[in-house]
Amino acid sequence: MSASSIPGRLRRMNKTQKLSVAGVSAVAAAAISLSLVPGNADAETEPQAISGAPVVFASAAGASQAKTIQASVIDQHSTAEQLIKASDAAKAKKAAAVSKAKAKKAKAKAHAKAKKAASKRGKQAASRSEYRSPVFSNNLDGWIKESLSIMKAKGIPGTYDGLHRNIIRESSGNPKAINDWDVNAVNGVPSKGLLQIIKPTFDAYHVGGTPHDQYDPVANITASANYAADKYGSIDNVDSAY
C-alpha cells in the first residue's frame, strides 16, 4: 500500500497509532496471501484468479481500525482535559478557602490586638487619674471641693450647697472661729472651726487621711459631714444647730 493511498488524517496520527494501523494492514495482507494458497499444497492445480474482494475487505478493516484508534485517542484526550480542569477547579477552590480563612484569622487577631491596646490605654488613664493628686485652692471653695472629694471616696453623703449653707451659718467661713459662750464652752469643750464641731465629736467622726486638727478646714468639714450623715442622713438635712 503506498503512502498516497492512506487518508490524510491517518498520516497525522502518532507513531503508536501508525504502527497499529500497519499491524492491521499486515494481518490483512497475510489473509490475502493465505487465500491464494490451495487447500492441498501438494496438488498441482491451475493458477487461480485473484479476486479483488479480500483486498477491498482488508483495506476497509484497516481504515475502520484506524478510525477506532483515533476516536479512542480523542476520547482519552478529552477525558484527560476534563480531569485537569476539574483538578484545577478543586485546587482553586481550596486555595480560595485557605485564603479566606487566613484573612478571617488575621482580622480577628487585629481586632483582639486593638481591643487589648484600648483596654491598656484605659487602665493607664485610670491609673494616672487615680494617682494624680488634684489641686484645690486654699479658700472656702477649695476646702469644700476637697472635702467632697474625700467624702465621695469614703461614701459620706453631702453636696456643695449643703456644706456651704451650713458653714456660712455656723462660722461665716472662718476656719479659726470658736464659740466661747454656749453650754459647750461652759463645759470646757467649745465648738471650733468652719462647722463648729466640739472635740469629742470631732475625734469620734474624724475621717482618715485628714489632719487630726479641729481647725484644719478640710478635716473639720469631713468630720462634721460624717457626724451629720450618722445623725441626720446627710449634712444637706441640717438647717440649724446640730
PDB file of C-alpha atoms in Angstrom:
ATOM      1  CA  MET A   1       0.000   0.000   0.000  1.00  0.00           C
ATOM      2  CA  SER A   2       1.550   3.326  -0.978  1.00  0.00           C
ATOM      3  CA  ALA A   3       1.644   6.377   1.333  1.00  0.00           C
ATOM      4  CA  SER A   4      -0.550   8.245  -1.128  1.00  0.00           C
ATOM      5  CA  SER A   5      -3.352   5.701  -0.677  1.00  0.00           C
ATOM      6  CA  ILE A   6      -3.519   6.363   3.141  1.00  0.00           C
ATOM      7  CA  PRO A   7      -6.077   9.009   4.074  1.00  0.00           C
ATOM      8  CA  GLY A   8      -4.625  12.358   5.165  1.00  0.00           C
ATOM      9  CA  ARG A   9      -5.873  12.069   8.741  1.00  0.00           C
ATOM     10  CA  LEU A  10      -4.007   8.777   9.148  1.00  0.00           C
ATOM     11  CA  ARG A  11      -0.762  10.459   8.101  1.00  0.00           C
ATOM     12  CA  ARG A  12      -1.296  12.848  11.011  1.00  0.00           C
ATOM     13  CA  MET A  13      -1.546  10.028  13.552  1.00  0.00           C
ATOM     14  CA  ASN A  14       1.226   9.468  16.039  1.00  0.00           C
ATOM     15  CA  LYS A  15       3.813   6.734  15.821  1.00  0.00           C
ATOM     16  CA  THR A  16       1.972   4.242  18.013  1.00  0.00           C
ATOM     17  CA  GLN A  17      -1.276   4.685  16.097  1.00  0.00           C
ATOM     18  CA  LYS A  18       0.536   4.258  12.752  1.00  0.00           C
ATOM     19  CA  LEU A  19       2.144   1.071  13.991  1.00  0.00           C
ATOM     20  CA  SER A  20      -1.288  -0.224  14.994  1.00  0.00           C
ATOM     21  CA  VAL A  21      -2.676   0.538  11.534  1.00  0.00           C
ATOM     22  CA  ALA A  22       0.376  -1.051   9.941  1.00  0.00           C
ATOM     23  CA  GLY A  23      -0.200  -4.146  12.021  1.00  0.00           C
ATOM     24  CA  VAL A  24      -3.796  -4.397  10.893  1.00  0.00           C
ATOM     25  CA  SER A  25      -2.712  -3.973   7.267  1.00  0.00           C
ATOM     26  CA  ALA A  26      -0.110  -6.712   7.722  1.00  0.00           C
ATOM     27  CA  VAL A  27      -2.725  -9.076   9.089  1.00  0.00           C
ATOM     28  CA  ALA A  28      -4.982  -8.285   6.170  1.00  0.00           C
ATOM     29  CA  ALA A  29      -2.143  -8.896   3.712  1.00  0.00           C
ATOM     30  CA  ALA A  30      -1.413 -12.233   5.324  1.00  0.00           C
ATOM     31  CA  ALA A  31      -5.051 -13.188   4.994  1.00  0.00           C
ATOM     32  CA  ILE A  32      -4.904 -12.371   1.295  1.00  0.00           C
ATOM     33  CA  SER A  33      -1.764 -14.459   0.802  1.00  0.00           C
ATOM     34  CA  LEU A  34      -3.336 -17.442   2.516  1.00  0.00           C
ATOM     35  CA  SER A  35      -6.359 -17.185   0.336  1.00  0.00           C
ATOM     36  CA  LEU A  36      -4.120 -17.642  -2.710  1.00  0.00           C
ATOM     37  CA  VAL A  37      -2.678 -20.970  -1.446  1.00  0.00           C
ATOM     38  CA  PRO A  38      -4.738 -24.096  -2.427  1.00  0.00           C
ATOM     39  CA  GLY A  39      -6.185 -26.201   0.278  1.00  0.00           C
ATOM     40  CA  ASN A  40      -3.954 -29.122  -0.761  1.00  0.00           C
ATOM     41  CA  ALA A  41      -0.372 -27.847  -1.006  1.00  0.00           C
ATOM     42  CA  ASP A  42       0.849 -30.986  -2.826  1.00  0.00           C
ATOM     43  CA  ALA A  43      -1.776 -30.868  -5.532  1.00  0.00           C
ATOM     44  CA  GLU A  44      -0.909 -29.085  -8.642  1.00  0.00           C
ATOM     45  CA  THR A  45      -3.758 -27.035  -9.811  1.00  0.00           C
ATOM     46  CA  GLU A  46      -4.304 -24.409 -12.281  1.00  0.00           C
ATOM     47  CA  PRO A  47      -3.480 -20.883 -11.174  1.00  0.00           C
ATOM     48  CA  GLN A  48      -6.499 -19.307  -9.645  1.00  0.00           C
ATOM     49  CA  ALA A  49      -7.606 -15.813 -10.448  1.00  0.00           C
ATOM     50  CA  ILE A  50      -7.100 -13.480  -7.537  1.00  0.00           C
ATOM     51  CA  SER A  51     -10.315 -11.830  -6.556  1.00  0.00           C
ATOM     52  CA  GLY A  52     -10.174  -8.176  -5.502  1.00  0.00           C
ATOM     53  CA  ALA A  53     -12.843  -8.658  -2.793  1.00  0.00           C
ATOM     54  CA  PRO A  54     -10.490  -9.739   0.048  1.00  0.00           C
ATOM     55  CA  VAL A  55      -8.222  -6.776  -0.622  1.00  0.00           C
ATOM     56  CA  VAL A  56     -11.073  -4.386  -0.502  1.00  0.00           C
ATOM     57  CA  PHE A  57     -12.257  -6.034   2.732  1.00  0.00           C
ATOM     58  CA  ALA A  58      -8.808  -5.838   4.315  1.00  0.00           C
ATOM     59  CA  SER A  59      -8.462  -2.171   3.405  1.00  0.00           C
ATOM     60  CA  ALA A  60     -11.848  -1.376   4.884  1.00  0.00           C
ATOM     61  CA  ALA A  61     -10.957  -3.230   8.065  1.00  0.00           C
ATOM     62  CA  GLY A  62      -7.711  -1.288   8.392  1.00  0.00           C
ATOM     63  CA  ALA A  63      -9.449   2.041   7.915  1.00  0.00           C
ATOM     64  CA  SER A  64     -12.111   1.065  10.460  1.00  0.00           C
ATOM     65  CA  GLN A  65      -9.409   0.056  12.958  1.00  0.00           C
ATOM     66  CA  ALA A  66      -7.597   3.342  12.393  1.00  0.00           C
ATOM     67  CA  LYS A  67     -10.787   5.294  12.946  1.00  0.00           C
ATOM     68  CA  THR A  68     -11.431   3.370  16.155  1.00  0.00           C
ATOM     69  CA  ILE A  69      -7.919   4.119  17.434  1.00  0.00           C
ATOM     70  CA  GLN A  70      -8.203   7.778  16.517  1.00  0.00           C
ATOM     71  CA  ALA A  71     -11.597   8.072  18.263  1.00  0.00           C
ATOM     72  CA  SER A  72     -10.177   6.357  21.342  1.00  0.00           C
ATOM     73  CA  VAL A  73      -7.240   8.770  21.450  1.00  0.00           C
ATOM     74  CA  ILE A  74      -9.569  11.743  21.083  1.00  0.00           C
ATOM     75  CA  ASP A  75     -11.826  10.418  23.854  1.00  0.00           C
ATOM     76  CA  GLN A  76      -8.835   9.863  26.152  1.00  0.00           C
ATOM     77  CA  HIS A  77      -7.509  13.337  25.403  1.00  0.00           C
ATOM     78  CA  SER A  78     -10.928  14.852  26.139  1.00  0.00           C
ATOM     79  CA  THR A  79     -11.226  12.887  29.384  1.00  0.00           C
ATOM     80  CA  ALA A  80      -7.740  13.979  30.420  1.00  0.00           C
ATOM     81  CA  GLU A  81      -8.605  17.623  29.754  1.00  0.00           C
ATOM     82  CA  GLN A  82     -11.779  17.296  31.830  1.00  0.00           C
ATOM     83  CA  LEU A  83      -9.833  15.737  34.707  1.00  0.00           C
ATOM     84  CA  ILE A  84      -7.224  18.512  34.547  1.00  0.00           C
ATOM     85  CA  LYS A  85      -9.931  21.181  34.566  1.00  0.00           C
ATOM     86  CA  ALA A  86     -11.697  19.510  37.499  1.00  0.00           C
ATOM     87  CA  SER A  87      -8.399  19.245  39.389  1.00  0.00           C
ATOM     88  CA  ASP A  88      -7.559  22.897  38.695  1.00  0.00           C
ATOM     89  CA  ALA A  89     -11.037  23.975  39.840  1.00  0.00           C
ATOM     90  CA  ALA A  90     -10.693  21.967  43.062  1.00  0.00           C
ATOM     91  CA  LYS A  91      -7.244  23.451  43.721  1.00  0.00           C
ATOM     92  CA  ALA A  92      -8.544  26.980  43.079  1.00  0.00           C
ATOM     93  CA  LYS A  93     -11.498  26.390  45.406  1.00  0.00           C
ATOM     94  CA  LYS A  94      -9.220  25.038  48.131  1.00  0.00           C
ATOM     95  CA  ALA A  95      -6.805  27.963  47.727  1.00  0.00           C
ATOM     96  CA  ALA A  96      -9.692  30.445  47.976  1.00  0.00           C
ATOM     97  CA  ALA A  97     -10.968  28.753  51.153  1.00  0.00           C
ATOM     98  CA  VAL A  98      -7.483  28.822  52.705  1.00  0.00           C
ATOM     99  CA  SER A  99      -7.051  32.482  51.760  1.00  0.00           C
ATOM    100  CA  LYS A 100     -10.451  33.365  53.225  1.00  0.00           C
ATOM    101  CA  ALA A 101      -9.675  31.515  56.470  1.00  0.00           C
ATOM    102  CA  LYS A 102      -6.321  33.302  56.776  1.00  0.00           C
ATOM    103  CA  ALA A 103      -7.948  36.695  56.178  1.00  0.00           C
ATOM    104  CA  LYS A 104     -10.617  35.960  58.791  1.00  0.00           C
ATOM    105  CA  LYS A 105      -7.986  34.846  61.312  1.00  0.00           C
ATOM    106  CA  ALA A 106      -5.865  37.949  60.631  1.00  0.00           C
ATOM    107  CA  LYS A 107      -8.912  40.194  61.074  1.00  0.00           C
ATOM    108  CA  ALA A 108      -9.837  38.546  64.383  1.00  0.00           C
ATOM    109  CA  LYS A 109      -6.238  38.837  65.582  1.00  0.00           C
ATOM    110  CA  ALA A 110      -6.096  42.535  64.639  1.00  0.00           C
ATOM    111  CA  HIS A 111      -9.417  43.171  66.406  1.00  0.00           C
ATOM    112  CA  ALA A 112      -8.222  41.417  69.567  1.00  0.00           C
ATOM    113  CA  LYS A 113      -4.970  43.348  69.463  1.00  0.00           C
ATOM    114  CA  ALA A 114      -6.788  46.678  69.065  1.00  0.00           C
ATOM    115  CA  LYS A 115      -9.172  45.797  71.891  1.00  0.00           C
ATOM    116  CA  LYS A 116      -6.288  44.858  74.162  1.00  0.00           C
ATOM    117  CA  ALA A 117      -4.463  48.105  73.329  1.00  0.00           C
ATOM    118  CA  ALA A 118      -7.607  50.148  74.046  1.00  0.00           C
ATOM    119  CA  SER A 119      -8.076  48.360  77.361  1.00  0.00           C
ATOM    120  CA  LYS A 120      -4.448  49.014  78.267  1.00  0.00           C
ATOM    121  CA  ARG A 121      -4.799  52.710  77.426  1.00  0.00           C
ATOM    122  CA  GLY A 122      -7.950  52.897  79.541  1.00  0.00           C
ATOM    123  CA  LYS A 123      -6.219  51.282  82.502  1.00  0.00           C
ATOM    124  CA  GLN A 124      -3.232  53.589  82.149  1.00  0.00           C
ATOM    125  CA  ALA A 125      -5.504  56.639  82.024  1.00  0.00           C
ATOM    126  CA  ALA A 126      -7.413  55.435  85.073  1.00  0.00           C
ATOM    127  CA  SER A 127      -4.163  54.759  86.877  1.00  0.00           C
ATOM    128  CA  ARG A 128      -2.828  58.218  86.079  1.00  0.00           C
ATOM    129  CA  SER A 129      -6.105  59.745  87.219  1.00  0.00           C
ATOM    130  CA  GLU A 130      -6.046  57.713  90.411  1.00  0.00           C
ATOM    131  CA  TYR A 131      -2.524  58.651  91.393  1.00  0.00           C
ATOM    132  CA  ARG A 132      -2.648  62.234  90.244  1.00  0.00           C
ATOM    133  CA  SER A 133      -3.377  64.425  93.256  1.00  0.00           C
ATOM    134  CA  PRO A 134      -5.931  67.124  92.424  1.00  0.00           C
ATOM    135  CA  VAL A 135      -5.004  70.666  93.336  1.00  0.00           C
ATOM    136  CA  PHE A 136      -7.547  72.630  95.352  1.00  0.00           C
ATOM    137  CA  SER A 137      -7.394  76.309  96.107  1.00  0.00           C
ATOM    138  CA  ASN A 138      -6.686  77.400  99.671  1.00  0.00           C
ATOM    139  CA  ASN A 139     -10.034  79.097 100.268  1.00  0.00           C
ATOM    140  CA  LEU A 140     -13.587  78.168 101.209  1.00  0.00           C
ATOM    141  CA  ASP A 141     -14.429  76.941  97.713  1.00  0.00           C
ATOM    142  CA  GLY A 142     -11.293  74.786  97.591  1.00  0.00           C
ATOM    143  CA  TRP A 143     -11.838  73.406 101.088  1.00  0.00           C
ATOM    144  CA  ILE A 144     -15.409  72.368 100.293  1.00  0.00           C
ATOM    145  CA  LYS A 145     -14.394  70.744  96.985  1.00  0.00           C
ATOM    146  CA  GLU A 146     -11.522  68.859  98.611  1.00  0.00           C
ATOM    147  CA  SER A 147     -13.833  67.682 101.404  1.00  0.00           C
ATOM    148  CA  LEU A 148     -16.396  66.499  98.850  1.00  0.00           C
ATOM    149  CA  SER A 149     -13.672  64.521  97.061  1.00  0.00           C
ATOM    150  CA  ILE A 150     -12.742  62.753 100.300  1.00  0.00           C
ATOM    151  CA  MET A 151     -16.392  62.254 101.262  1.00  0.00           C
ATOM    152  CA  LYS A 152     -17.080  60.612  97.899  1.00  0.00           C
ATOM    153  CA  ALA A 153     -14.178  58.210  98.355  1.00  0.00           C
ATOM    154  CA  LYS A 154     -15.378  57.334 101.872  1.00  0.00           C
ATOM    155  CA  GLY A 155     -19.060  57.048 100.950  1.00  0.00           C
ATOM    156  CA  ILE A 156     -20.172  60.039 103.036  1.00  0.00           C
ATOM    157  CA  PRO A 157     -23.225  61.809 101.560  1.00  0.00           C
ATOM    158  CA  GLY A 158     -23.410  65.570 101.094  1.00  0.00           C
ATOM    159  CA  THR A 159     -23.438  68.301  98.461  1.00  0.00           C
ATOM    160  CA  TYR A 160     -21.577  71.531  97.893  1.00  0.00           C
ATOM    161  CA  ASP A 161     -24.723  73.523  98.631  1.00  0.00           C
ATOM    162  CA  GLY A 162     -25.434  71.661 101.903  1.00  0.00           C
ATOM    163  CA  LEU A 163     -21.874  72.186 103.161  1.00  0.00           C
ATOM    164  CA  HIS A 164     -21.640  75.817 102.073  1.00  0.00           C
ATOM    165  CA  ARG A 165     -25.004  76.762 103.587  1.00  0.00           C
ATOM    166  CA  ASN A 166     -24.169  75.295 106.998  1.00  0.00           C
ATOM    167  CA  ILE A 167     -20.608  76.701 107.034  1.00  0.00           C
ATOM    168  CA  ILE A 168     -21.858  80.237 106.428  1.00  0.00           C
ATOM    169  CA  ARG A 169     -24.441  79.877 109.182  1.00  0.00           C
ATOM    170  CA  GLU A 170     -22.008  78.363 111.728  1.00  0.00           C
ATOM    171  CA  SER A 171     -18.780  80.344 111.133  1.00  0.00           C
ATOM    172  CA  SER A 172     -19.241  82.711 108.185  1.00  0.00           C
ATOM    173  CA  GLY A 173     -16.429  80.762 106.503  1.00  0.00           C
ATOM    174  CA  ASN A 174     -13.800  81.423 109.177  1.00  0.00           C
ATOM    175  CA  PRO A 175     -11.764  78.215 109.853  1.00  0.00           C
ATOM    176  CA  LYS A 176     -10.458  79.692 113.154  1.00  0.00           C
ATOM    177  CA  ALA A 177     -13.916  80.511 114.519  1.00  0.00           C
ATOM    178  CA  ILE A 178     -14.601  79.422 118.153  1.00  0.00           C
ATOM    179  CA  ASN A 179     -17.711  79.612 120.327  1.00  0.00           C
ATOM    180  CA  ASP A 180     -16.730  80.593 123.887  1.00  0.00           C
ATOM    181  CA  TRP A 181     -20.138  81.361 125.312  1.00  0.00           C
ATOM    182  CA  ASP A 182     -22.557  78.418 124.770  1.00  0.00           C
ATOM    183  CA  VAL A 183     -23.077  75.416 127.022  1.00  0.00           C
ATOM    184  CA  ASN A 184     -20.269  73.507 125.318  1.00  0.00           C
ATOM    185  CA  ALA A 185     -17.851  76.292 126.112  1.00  0.00           C
ATOM    186  CA  VAL A 186     -19.089  76.345 129.724  1.00  0.00           C
ATOM    187  CA  ASN A 187     -18.375  72.605 129.872  1.00  0.00           C
ATOM    188  CA  GLY A 188     -14.864  73.160 128.534  1.00  0.00           C
ATOM    189  CA  VAL A 189     -15.392  71.763 125.053  1.00  0.00           C
ATOM    190  CA  PRO A 190     -16.068  74.801 122.867  1.00  0.00           C
ATOM    191  CA  SER A 191     -17.248  74.395 119.261  1.00  0.00           C
ATOM    192  CA  LYS A 192     -14.480  75.163 116.755  1.00  0.00           C
ATOM    193  CA  GLY A 193     -13.817  75.584 113.058  1.00  0.00           C
ATOM    194  CA  LEU A 194     -15.938  76.012 109.950  1.00  0.00           C
ATOM    195  CA  LEU A 195     -18.818  73.807 111.116  1.00  0.00           C
ATOM    196  CA  GLN A 196     -18.402  74.430 114.846  1.00  0.00           C
ATOM    197  CA  ILE A 197     -17.797  70.878 115.960  1.00  0.00           C
ATOM    198  CA  ILE A 198     -16.732  70.008 119.532  1.00  0.00           C
ATOM    199  CA  LYS A 199     -13.609  67.952 120.280  1.00  0.00           C
ATOM    200  CA  PRO A 200     -15.278  64.694 121.406  1.00  0.00           C
ATOM    201  CA  THR A 201     -17.463  64.641 118.278  1.00  0.00           C
ATOM    202  CA  PHE A 202     -14.513  65.537 116.054  1.00  0.00           C
ATOM    203  CA  ASP A 203     -12.453  62.695 117.493  1.00  0.00           C
ATOM    204  CA  ALA A 204     -15.292  60.193 117.133  1.00  0.00           C
ATOM    205  CA  TYR A 205     -16.082  61.093 113.495  1.00  0.00           C
ATOM    206  CA  HIS A 206     -12.639  62.093 112.246  1.00  0.00           C
ATOM    207  CA  VAL A 207     -12.060  60.872 108.681  1.00  0.00           C
ATOM    208  CA  GLY A 208      -8.773  59.116 107.958  1.00  0.00           C
ATOM    209  CA  GLY A 209      -6.484  60.909 105.533  1.00  0.00           C
ATOM    210  CA  THR A 210      -7.172  64.344 107.016  1.00  0.00           C
ATOM    211  CA  PRO A 211      -5.194  66.113 109.756  1.00  0.00           C
ATOM    212  CA  HIS A 212      -6.348  65.369 113.295  1.00  0.00           C
ATOM    213  CA  ASP A 213      -6.942  69.060 113.932  1.00  0.00           C
ATOM    214  CA  GLN A 214     -10.285  70.769 114.629  1.00  0.00           C
ATOM    215  CA  TYR A 215      -9.085  73.982 112.993  1.00  0.00           C
ATOM    216  CA  ASP A 216      -7.984  72.311 109.778  1.00  0.00           C
ATOM    217  CA  PRO A 217     -10.754  73.317 107.340  1.00  0.00           C
ATOM    218  CA  VAL A 218     -10.921  70.024 105.378  1.00  0.00           C
ATOM    219  CA  ALA A 219     -10.665  67.849 108.496  1.00  0.00           C
ATOM    220  CA  ASN A 220     -13.379  69.948 110.198  1.00  0.00           C
ATOM    221  CA  ILE A 221     -15.762  69.747 107.224  1.00  0.00           C
ATOM    222  CA  THR A 222     -15.377  65.986 106.631  1.00  0.00           C
ATOM    223  CA  ALA A 223     -15.716  65.079 110.326  1.00  0.00           C
ATOM    224  CA  SER A 224     -18.809  67.292 110.672  1.00  0.00           C
ATOM    225  CA  ALA A 225     -20.354  65.844 107.471  1.00  0.00           C
ATOM    226  CA  ASN A 226     -19.638  62.328 108.727  1.00  0.00           C
ATOM    227  CA  TYR A 227     -21.372  63.115 112.025  1.00  0.00           C
ATOM    228  CA  ALA A 228     -24.356  64.737 110.255  1.00  0.00           C
ATOM    229  CA  ALA A 229     -24.720  61.698 107.961  1.00  0.00           C
ATOM    230  CA  ASP A 230     -24.857  59.422 111.009  1.00  0.00           C
ATOM    231  CA  LYS A 231     -27.384  61.551 112.914  1.00  0.00           C
ATOM    232  CA  TYR A 232     -29.468  63.160 110.137  1.00  0.00           C
ATOM    233  CA  GLY A 233     -28.772  61.164 106.994  1.00  0.00           C
ATOM    234  CA  SER A 234     -26.758  63.977 105.389  1.00  0.00           C
ATOM    235  CA  ILE A 235     -25.381  67.441 106.061  1.00  0.00           C
ATOM    236  CA  ASP A 236     -27.942  68.567 103.477  1.00  0.00           C
ATOM    237  CA  ASN A 237     -30.695  67.812 106.019  1.00  0.00           C
ATOM    238  CA  VAL A 238     -29.200  70.186 108.630  1.00  0.00           C
ATOM    239  CA  ASP A 239     -30.728  73.696 108.737  1.00  0.00           C
ATOM    240  CA  SER A 240     -29.891  74.782 112.289  1.00  0.00           C
ATOM    241  CA  ALA A 241     -27.647  73.951 115.214  1.00  0.00           C
ATOM    242  CA  TYR A 242     -26.868  70.267 115.259  1.00  0.00           C
TER     243      TYR A 242
END
